[in-house]
Tab-separated table of C-alpha atoms in Angstrom:
chain	number	residue	atom	x	y	z
A	755	ALA	CA	0.259	0.152	-0.201
A	756	ASN	CA	3.094	2.644	0.526
A	757	GLY	CA	4.817	1.555	-1.796
A	758	LEU	CA	2.329	2.004	-4.302
A	759	ALA	CA	0.838	5.571	-2.793
A	760	GLU	CA	4.309	6.693	-3.197
A	761	ARG	CA	3.615	5.815	-7.126
A	762	GLY	CA	0.893	8.634	-6.801
A	763	TRP	CA	-2.009	5.359	-6.870
A	764	GLN	CA	-4.831	5.799	-4.454
A	765	VAL	CA	-5.034	3.443	-2.218
A	766	ASP	CA	-7.766	2.919	0.084
A	767	LEU	CA	-6.651	-0.247	2.601
A	768	LEU	CA	-9.379	-2.052	3.926
A	769	VAL	CA	-8.711	-3.855	7.352
A	770	LEU	CA	-11.295	-5.745	9.487
A	771	HIS	CA	-10.325	-4.273	12.498
A	772	THR	CA	-8.420	-2.075	14.040
A	773	LYS	CA	-7.974	-3.291	17.847
A	774	ASP	CA	-4.567	-4.685	17.162
A	775	LYS	CA	-2.250	-1.175	16.127
A	776	SER	CA	1.238	-2.819	15.881
A	777	TYR	CA	1.663	-2.101	12.639
A	778	ILE	CA	-0.629	1.153	11.642
A	779	ASP	CA	2.442	3.420	13.020
A	780	ARG	CA	4.535	2.360	9.766
A	781	LEU	CA	1.459	3.318	7.767
A	782	SER	CA	2.230	6.313	4.793
A	783	PRO	CA	-0.190	9.266	5.205
A	784	LYS	CA	-0.084	8.489	1.677
A	785	VAL	CA	-3.152	5.844	1.588
A	786	ASN	CA	-5.829	5.981	3.253
A	787	LEU	CA	-7.264	3.712	5.895
A	788	VAL	CA	-10.593	2.118	6.134
A	789	ASP	CA	-11.769	0.134	9.243
A	790	LEU	CA	-14.450	-2.175	8.514
A	791	ASN	CA	-15.332	-3.028	12.433
A	792	ALA	CA	-16.051	-6.446	11.705
A	793	GLY	CA	-14.654	-9.608	14.214
A	794	ARG	CA	-14.169	-12.027	11.043
A	795	ALA	CA	-14.087	-11.944	7.854
A	796	ARG	CA	-17.743	-13.318	6.958
A	797	TYR	CA	-19.155	-10.208	9.068
A	798	ALA	CA	-17.255	-7.340	6.947
A	799	ALA	CA	-20.042	-7.631	4.095
A	800	PRO	CA	-22.417	-5.118	5.132
A	801	ALA	CA	-19.654	-2.586	5.371
A	802	LEU	CA	-17.384	-3.863	2.024
A	803	LEU	CA	-20.697	-3.653	0.265
A	804	TRP	CA	-21.330	-0.157	1.431
A	805	TYR	CA	-17.603	0.613	0.649
A	806	ILE	CA	-17.566	-0.613	-2.393
A	807	LEU	CA	-21.324	1.616	-3.526
A	808	LYS	CA	-19.704	4.823	-2.282
A	809	ASN	CA	-16.596	4.282	-3.358
A	810	LYS	CA	-16.663	2.830	-6.483
A	811	PRO	CA	-13.442	1.632	-6.461
A	812	LYS	CA	-11.896	0.284	-9.813
A	813	GLN	CA	-9.938	-2.455	-8.848
A	814	LEU	CA	-10.139	-4.670	-5.290
A	815	VAL	CA	-6.602	-6.244	-4.522
A	816	ILE	CA	-7.491	-9.113	-2.101
A	817	PHE	CA	-5.187	-10.999	0.533
A	818	LYS	CA	-7.131	-13.625	3.039
A	819	TYR	CA	-8.485	-16.379	1.357
A	820	GLU	CA	-11.930	-16.052	3.073
A	821	LEU	CA	-12.407	-12.754	1.292
A	822	ILE	CA	-11.695	-13.490	-1.095
A	823	ASP	CA	-15.288	-15.381	-1.199
A	824	LEU	CA	-16.890	-12.789	-0.227
A	825	VAL	CA	-16.320	-10.180	-1.961
A	826	VAL	CA	-16.829	-13.254	-4.782
A	827	ILE	CA	-20.413	-13.236	-3.837
A	828	LEU	CA	-20.876	-9.428	-3.458
A	829	LYS	CA	-20.239	-9.106	-6.496
A	830	LYS	CA	-22.698	-11.807	-8.245
A	831	LEU	CA	-25.195	-10.923	-6.139
A	832	PHE	CA	-25.339	-7.489	-6.839
A	833	ARG	CA	-23.546	-7.356	-10.062
A	834	LEU	CA	-20.438	-5.025	-8.803
A	835	ARG	CA	-18.485	-3.955	-11.874
A	836	LEU	CA	-14.892	-3.876	-10.329
A	837	LYS	CA	-12.133	-6.180	-11.146
A	838	LEU	CA	-10.972	-8.891	-8.910
A	839	ILE	CA	-7.210	-9.667	-8.078
A	840	GLY	CA	-6.530	-12.421	-5.321
A	841	ARG	CA	-3.514	-12.815	-3.417
A	842	ASN	CA	-2.783	-16.660	-2.678
A	843	ILE	CA	-1.439	-16.991	0.212
A	844	SER	CA	-0.885	-20.133	0.707
A	845	ILE	CA	-0.347	-24.123	0.133
A	846	PHE	CA	-4.076	-24.083	-2.006
A	847	SER	CA	-4.409	-27.745	-1.820
A	848	GLU	CA	-3.396	-27.970	1.650
A	849	ALA	CA	-5.429	-24.817	2.997
A	850	SER	CA	-8.587	-25.689	0.805
A	851	GLN	CA	-8.999	-29.542	2.005
A	852	LYS	CA	-9.224	-27.832	5.692
A	853	LYS	CA	-12.283	-26.183	4.771
A	854	ILE	CA	-14.763	-28.030	3.116
A	855	SER	CA	-17.672	-27.371	5.310
A	856	LEU	CA	-21.197	-25.834	4.707
A	857	PHE	CA	-21.041	-22.655	3.997
A	858	THR	CA	-17.926	-24.033	1.054
A	859	LYS	CA	-20.805	-25.905	-0.286
A	860	VAL	CA	-23.162	-22.796	-0.252
A	861	LYS	CA	-21.190	-20.674	-1.237
A	862	SER	CA	-19.850	-22.694	-4.695
A	863	LEU	CA	-23.547	-23.085	-5.084
A	864	LEU	CA	-24.098	-19.594	-5.557
A	865	VAL	CA	-21.158	-18.187	-7.578
A	866	GLY	CA	-20.533	-21.402	-9.979
A	867	GLY	CA	-17.597	-22.916	-8.771
A	868	HIS	CA	-14.782	-22.274	-6.474
A	869	PRO	CA	-14.978	-18.449	-6.033
A	870	ILE	CA	-11.129	-17.951	-6.796
A	871	GLU	CA	-12.410	-19.265	-10.563
A	872	HIS	CA	-14.042	-16.033	-10.974
A	873	LEU	CA	-10.395	-13.645	-9.845
A	874	ASN	CA	-9.670	-11.997	-13.160
A	875	GLY	CA	-6.131	-12.013	-11.611
A	876	ILE	CA	-4.028	-13.817	-9.105
A	877	ILE	CA	-1.450	-12.969	-7.262
A	878	ASN	CA	0.935	-15.886	-6.039
A	879	GLN	CA	4.168	-15.600	-3.317
A	880	SER	CA	6.040	-18.537	-5.002
A	881	TYR	CA	6.695	-20.787	-8.341
A	882	GLU	CA	5.415	-23.866	-6.546
A	883	MET	CA	2.610	-22.251	-4.746
A	884	GLN	CA	1.457	-21.526	-8.667
A	885	LYS	CA	2.694	-25.144	-9.486
A	886	ASP	CA	-0.320	-26.142	-6.817
A	887	LEU	CA	-3.434	-23.728	-7.316
A	888	LEU	CA	-2.520	-24.337	-11.563
A	889	SER	CA	-2.654	-28.715	-10.033
A	890	VAL	CA	-6.140	-27.417	-8.849
A	891	PHE	CA	-7.684	-25.585	-11.274
A	892	PRO	CA	-5.779	-25.525	-14.110
A	893	ALA	CA	-7.931	-23.700	-16.300
A	894	LEU	CA	-6.645	-20.138	-14.349
A	895	GLU	CA	-2.892	-20.600	-15.799
A	896	VAL	CA	-4.123	-17.524	-17.792
A	897	LYS	CA	-5.105	-15.208	-14.957
A	898	SER	CA	-2.412	-16.518	-12.459
A	899	THR	CA	1.049	-14.744	-12.039
A	900	VAL	CA	4.147	-14.626	-8.930
A	901	ILE	CA	5.442	-11.924	-7.404
A	902	HIS	CA	7.219	-13.187	-4.747
A	903	ASN	CA	7.365	-11.343	-0.947
A	904	PRO	CA	9.363	-8.380	-0.684
A	905	VAL	CA	11.145	-7.217	2.249
A	906	ALA	CA	9.460	-4.729	4.273
A	907	SER	CA	11.094	-1.196	3.563
A	908	HIS	CA	11.463	-0.413	6.827
A	909	ILE	CA	14.094	-3.952	7.459
A	910	GLU	CA	15.931	-3.126	4.333
A	911	HIS	CA	15.918	0.783	5.244
A	912	PHE	CA	18.229	-0.871	8.836
A	913	ALA	CA	20.225	-3.293	6.337
A	914	ASN	CA	20.947	-0.315	4.563
A	915	GLU	CA	22.157	1.479	6.833
A	916	ASN	CA	23.311	-1.585	8.944
A	917	LYS	CA	26.270	-3.398	8.269
A	918	PRO	CA	25.578	-7.427	9.104
A	919	ARG	CA	27.294	-8.066	12.985
A	920	LEU	CA	31.015	-9.845	12.085
A	921	ASN	CA	31.590	-11.036	15.624
A	922	GLN	CA	29.952	-14.360	15.949
A	923	GLU	CA	30.947	-14.910	19.227
A	924	GLU	CA	28.464	-12.692	20.722
A	925	ARG	CA	25.468	-14.018	19.058
A	926	ASP	CA	24.385	-16.411	21.133
A	927	TYR	CA	21.119	-17.936	19.890
A	928	ILE	CA	19.494	-20.084	17.010
A	929	LEU	CA	15.854	-17.319	16.355
A	930	CYS	CA	12.955	-18.779	15.615
A	931	VAL	CA	10.098	-16.189	14.646
A	932	GLY	CA	5.814	-17.181	13.903
A	933	ARG	CA	2.697	-18.163	15.583
A	934	LEU	CA	3.559	-21.017	17.737
A	935	ALA	CA	0.662	-23.461	16.284
A	936	GLU	CA	0.648	-26.771	14.552
A	937	VAL	CA	1.634	-25.608	11.284
A	938	LYS	CA	5.346	-24.157	12.438
A	939	ALA	CA	6.129	-27.293	13.638
A	940	PHE	CA	8.100	-25.475	16.522
A	941	HIS	CA	8.528	-28.669	18.364
A	942	HIS	CA	11.285	-29.858	15.617
A	943	ALA	CA	13.625	-26.983	16.534
A	944	ILE	CA	13.403	-27.818	20.053
A	945	SER	CA	14.379	-31.573	19.797
A	946	ALA	CA	17.150	-30.850	16.848
A	947	PHE	CA	18.176	-28.108	19.809
A	948	ALA	CA	18.346	-30.560	22.702
A	949	LEU	CA	21.234	-32.171	20.833
A	950	LEU	CA	23.167	-29.063	20.058
A	951	THR	CA	22.784	-28.112	24.070
A	952	GLU	CA	26.401	-30.827	25.189
A	953	LYS	CA	28.635	-29.297	22.604
A	954	HIS	CA	27.606	-25.414	22.904
A	955	PRO	CA	26.637	-24.857	26.656
A	956	THR	CA	25.828	-21.279	26.169
A	957	LEU	CA	23.696	-21.316	23.536
A	958	ARG	CA	19.789	-20.406	23.576
A	959	LEU	CA	17.080	-21.122	21.850
A	960	LYS	CA	14.397	-18.089	21.047
A	961	PHE	CA	10.905	-18.154	20.114
A	962	VAL	CA	9.286	-14.423	18.485
A	963	GLY	CA	5.562	-14.947	18.720
A	964	GLN	CA	2.902	-16.007	20.460
A	965	GLY	CA	0.166	-18.682	19.922
A	966	PRO	CA	-1.883	-21.955	21.363
A	967	LEU	CA	0.900	-24.415	21.205
A	968	GLU	CA	3.054	-22.201	23.610
A	969	ASP	CA	2.485	-24.582	26.760
A	970	ALA	CA	3.002	-27.243	25.541
A	971	LEU	CA	6.492	-26.154	24.120
A	972	LYS	CA	7.225	-24.957	26.957
A	973	LYS	CA	6.841	-28.465	28.538
A	974	GLN	CA	8.748	-30.261	25.984
A	975	ALA	CA	11.607	-27.913	26.551
A	976	ASP	CA	11.048	-28.640	30.790
A	977	GLU	CA	11.137	-32.641	29.730
A	978	LEU	CA	14.023	-32.046	27.881
A	979	GLY	CA	16.041	-30.179	31.106
A	980	LEU	CA	16.690	-26.976	28.481
A	981	LYS	CA	13.207	-25.201	30.729
A	982	ASP	CA	16.474	-21.858	31.316
A	983	ARG	CA	18.215	-22.190	27.809
A	984	VAL	CA	14.813	-21.726	25.837
A	985	ASP	CA	13.487	-18.780	25.229
A	986	PHE	CA	9.928	-17.289	24.401
A	987	GLU	CA	9.998	-13.112	24.182
A	988	GLY	CA	6.149	-12.945	22.782
A	989	PHE	CA	4.939	-11.376	20.215
A	990	GLN	CA	7.147	-8.772	18.801
A	991	THR	CA	6.036	-5.377	16.871
A	992	ASP	CA	10.317	-5.049	16.315
A	993	VAL	CA	11.777	-8.373	14.770
A	994	ILE	CA	15.004	-6.642	14.011
A	995	PRO	CA	17.266	-6.492	17.058
A	996	TYR	CA	16.209	-10.136	16.961
A	997	TYR	CA	17.423	-11.394	13.520
A	998	TYR	CA	20.738	-9.098	13.868
A	999	ASN	CA	21.978	-10.535	17.072
A	1000	ALA	CA	20.764	-14.218	16.225
A	1001	ALA	CA	23.327	-17.078	15.180
A	1002	LEU	CA	20.846	-17.548	12.741
A	1003	THR	CA	17.134	-18.132	11.943
A	1004	LEU	CA	15.528	-22.121	11.881
A	1005	LEU	CA	12.188	-22.402	9.991
A	1006	THR	CA	10.377	-25.858	10.619
A	1007	SER	CA	7.126	-25.537	9.091
A	1008	ASN	CA	5.043	-28.471	7.691
A	1009	TYR	CA	4.254	-26.322	4.833
A	1010	GLU	CA	4.664	-22.565	4.023
A	1011	GLY	CA	2.908	-20.092	1.497
A	1012	PHE	CA	6.917	-17.800	0.825
A	1013	PRO	CA	8.002	-17.227	4.988
A	1014	ASN	CA	9.235	-13.498	5.095
A	1015	VAL	CA	10.591	-15.147	7.210
A	1016	LEU	CA	13.714	-16.607	5.633
A	1017	ILE	CA	13.614	-13.485	3.636
A	1018	GLU	CA	13.774	-11.211	6.382
A	1019	SER	CA	17.171	-12.858	8.118
A	1020	ILE	CA	18.952	-12.938	4.406
A	1021	VAL	CA	18.318	-9.003	4.394
A	1022	LEU	CA	19.693	-8.453	7.298
A	1023	GLY	CA	22.581	-10.736	7.415
A	1024	THR	CA	21.529	-14.051	9.222
A	1025	PRO	CA	22.172	-17.151	8.099
A	1026	VAL	CA	19.287	-19.907	8.018
A	1027	VAL	CA	18.108	-23.203	7.844
A	1028	SER	CA	15.239	-24.025	6.981
A	1029	PHE	CA	12.889	-27.161	6.469
A	1030	ASP	CA	12.738	-28.372	2.439
A	1031	CYS	CA	8.791	-28.251	3.295
A	1032	PRO	CA	6.507	-26.867	0.592
A	1033	SER	CA	6.262	-24.422	-0.774
A	1034	GLY	CA	8.742	-21.437	-0.150
A	1035	PRO	CA	11.807	-22.068	1.196
A	1036	ARG	CA	14.311	-23.239	-2.122
A	1037	GLU	CA	13.060	-20.897	-3.906
A	1038	ILE	CA	14.059	-18.142	-1.295
A	1039	LEU	CA	17.389	-20.549	-0.223
A	1040	ASP	CA	17.800	-21.236	-4.136
A	1041	TYR	CA	17.854	-24.843	-3.756
A	1042	GLY	CA	20.460	-24.721	-0.895
A	1043	LYS	CA	23.022	-21.944	-2.203
A	1044	TYR	CA	21.809	-19.270	-0.046
A	1045	GLY	CA	21.313	-21.681	3.226
A	1046	LYS	CA	21.156	-24.780	4.783
A	1047	LEU	CA	17.634	-27.191	2.903
A	1048	VAL	CA	16.791	-30.421	5.324
A	1049	PRO	CA	14.412	-33.202	4.678
A	1050	PRO	CA	11.230	-32.065	6.746
A	1051	GLU	CA	11.413	-34.312	9.948
A	1052	ASP	CA	14.779	-35.006	10.027
A	1053	ILE	CA	15.800	-34.130	13.663
A	1054	GLU	CA	19.279	-34.876	13.053
A	1055	SER	CA	19.909	-33.620	9.990
A	1056	LEU	CA	18.180	-30.999	11.128
A	1057	ALA	CA	21.107	-30.907	13.950
A	1058	ALA	CA	23.818	-30.808	11.895
A	1059	ALA	CA	22.843	-28.355	9.183
A	1060	ILE	CA	22.648	-26.219	12.281
A	1061	GLU	CA	25.262	-27.067	13.574
A	1062	ASP	CA	27.475	-26.804	10.105
A	1063	VAL	CA	25.914	-23.441	10.241
A	1064	LEU	CA	27.817	-22.184	13.397
A	1065	SER	CA	30.971	-23.257	12.432
A	1066	ASN	CA	31.372	-21.761	9.296
A	1067	PRO	CA	28.165	-18.761	9.385
A	1068	SER	CA	29.903	-17.246	5.935
A	1069	GLN	CA	29.374	-19.683	3.922
A	1070	PHE	CA	26.401	-18.030	1.946
A	1071	ASP	CA	26.580	-14.831	0.433
A	1072	LEU	CA	24.120	-13.492	1.848
A	1073	ALA	CA	24.127	-9.570	0.763
A	1074	GLU	CA	24.086	-10.924	-2.917
A	1075	ARG	CA	20.348	-12.534	-2.336
A	1076	ALA	CA	19.045	-10.284	-0.490
A	1077	GLY	CA	18.078	-7.953	-3.066
A	1078	PHE	CA	16.854	-9.995	-5.342
A	1079	PHE	CA	13.918	-9.483	-2.849
A	1080	SER	CA	14.539	-5.218	-3.301
A	1081	PHE	CA	10.445	-3.829	-2.218
A	1082	ASP	CA	11.197	-1.164	-5.597
A	1083	LYS	CA	10.965	-4.635	-7.228
A	1084	ALA	CA	7.573	-6.060	-5.981
A	1085	ILE	CA	6.179	-3.070	-6.726
A	1086	ASP	CA	7.059	-2.507	-10.392
A	1087	LYS	CA	5.537	-6.085	-10.707
A	1088	TYR	CA	2.992	-5.050	-8.771
A	1089	GLU	CA	1.935	-1.695	-10.642
A	1090	HIS	CA	2.334	-3.957	-14.164
A	1091	VAL	CA	-0.532	-6.598	-12.731
A	1092	LEU	CA	-3.213	-3.555	-11.868
A	1093	GLU	CA	-2.884	-2.274	-15.237
A	1094	ARG	CA	-2.887	-5.608	-16.946
A	1095	PHE	CA	-5.786	-6.406	-15.062
A	1096	ASN	CA	-7.167	-2.474	-15.356
């Protein structure tokens, strides 16, 4: 939103609610913030319809599956004249399998097929993600494009103004960033860390994030005798210091869309170790050229990869890869998509 507004686009940013104001201070004054005042996507229909009828936008770029469903239904029921560009934010085949419900069947009847088929354009975060989507809906190929997530502009600015930390001895912890939920599989991080503690007596493991599995993860750390070496930092608005001072960033997810965690770490000069899960890590790390990829759920290989990076943290040219995820490159591609589906 900020990048497009800075280039002269008129941008309204619609959000379900503003109860959590963690990132509002990063919004450009050139962007008009619209609060739909809805606790969940399904409750946003009246406010969203009123916004569309009142403001008559030419295009909506939609960042959430539930809102894609809702807007496509509204467009069909009320014969709205606007172009819809949806953003595919996960492995569609995985996400859709978990949502076979009465509402799923009703919305299919309302729009004639799946709502995502009725979008004018689709932005995928990775080529693997696009491949997965087209395996479900092959006819969407003509509407589909790939735009990798860029690094957040404030992180890119910090990286440009600050050189990477060179003193590895001061980097005394492994970092995990994300929601403490099943899909992130952080229990694997604790299991792998347990294999390293004897050789690295001062090394710590830090989790930045919150979620329903926090108590279970704390219990696991306690049972492994790691209670005093695993830190749960909670949700943090500013994660830059955590990346900047970490020995490495670890990703153990069952599956991902396009994990910004790896991009942010690379741009800030911190090496990464990741399970080779679908779909983003192998593209971000260019099949292992810019970080360690490990077979999913292989804890011993994960610990070995971490050990290798701890022993030789400068083995990857992170600065070279960082430029691939520049903010301006992504905005160029968004402009191209907006003009194409205008």
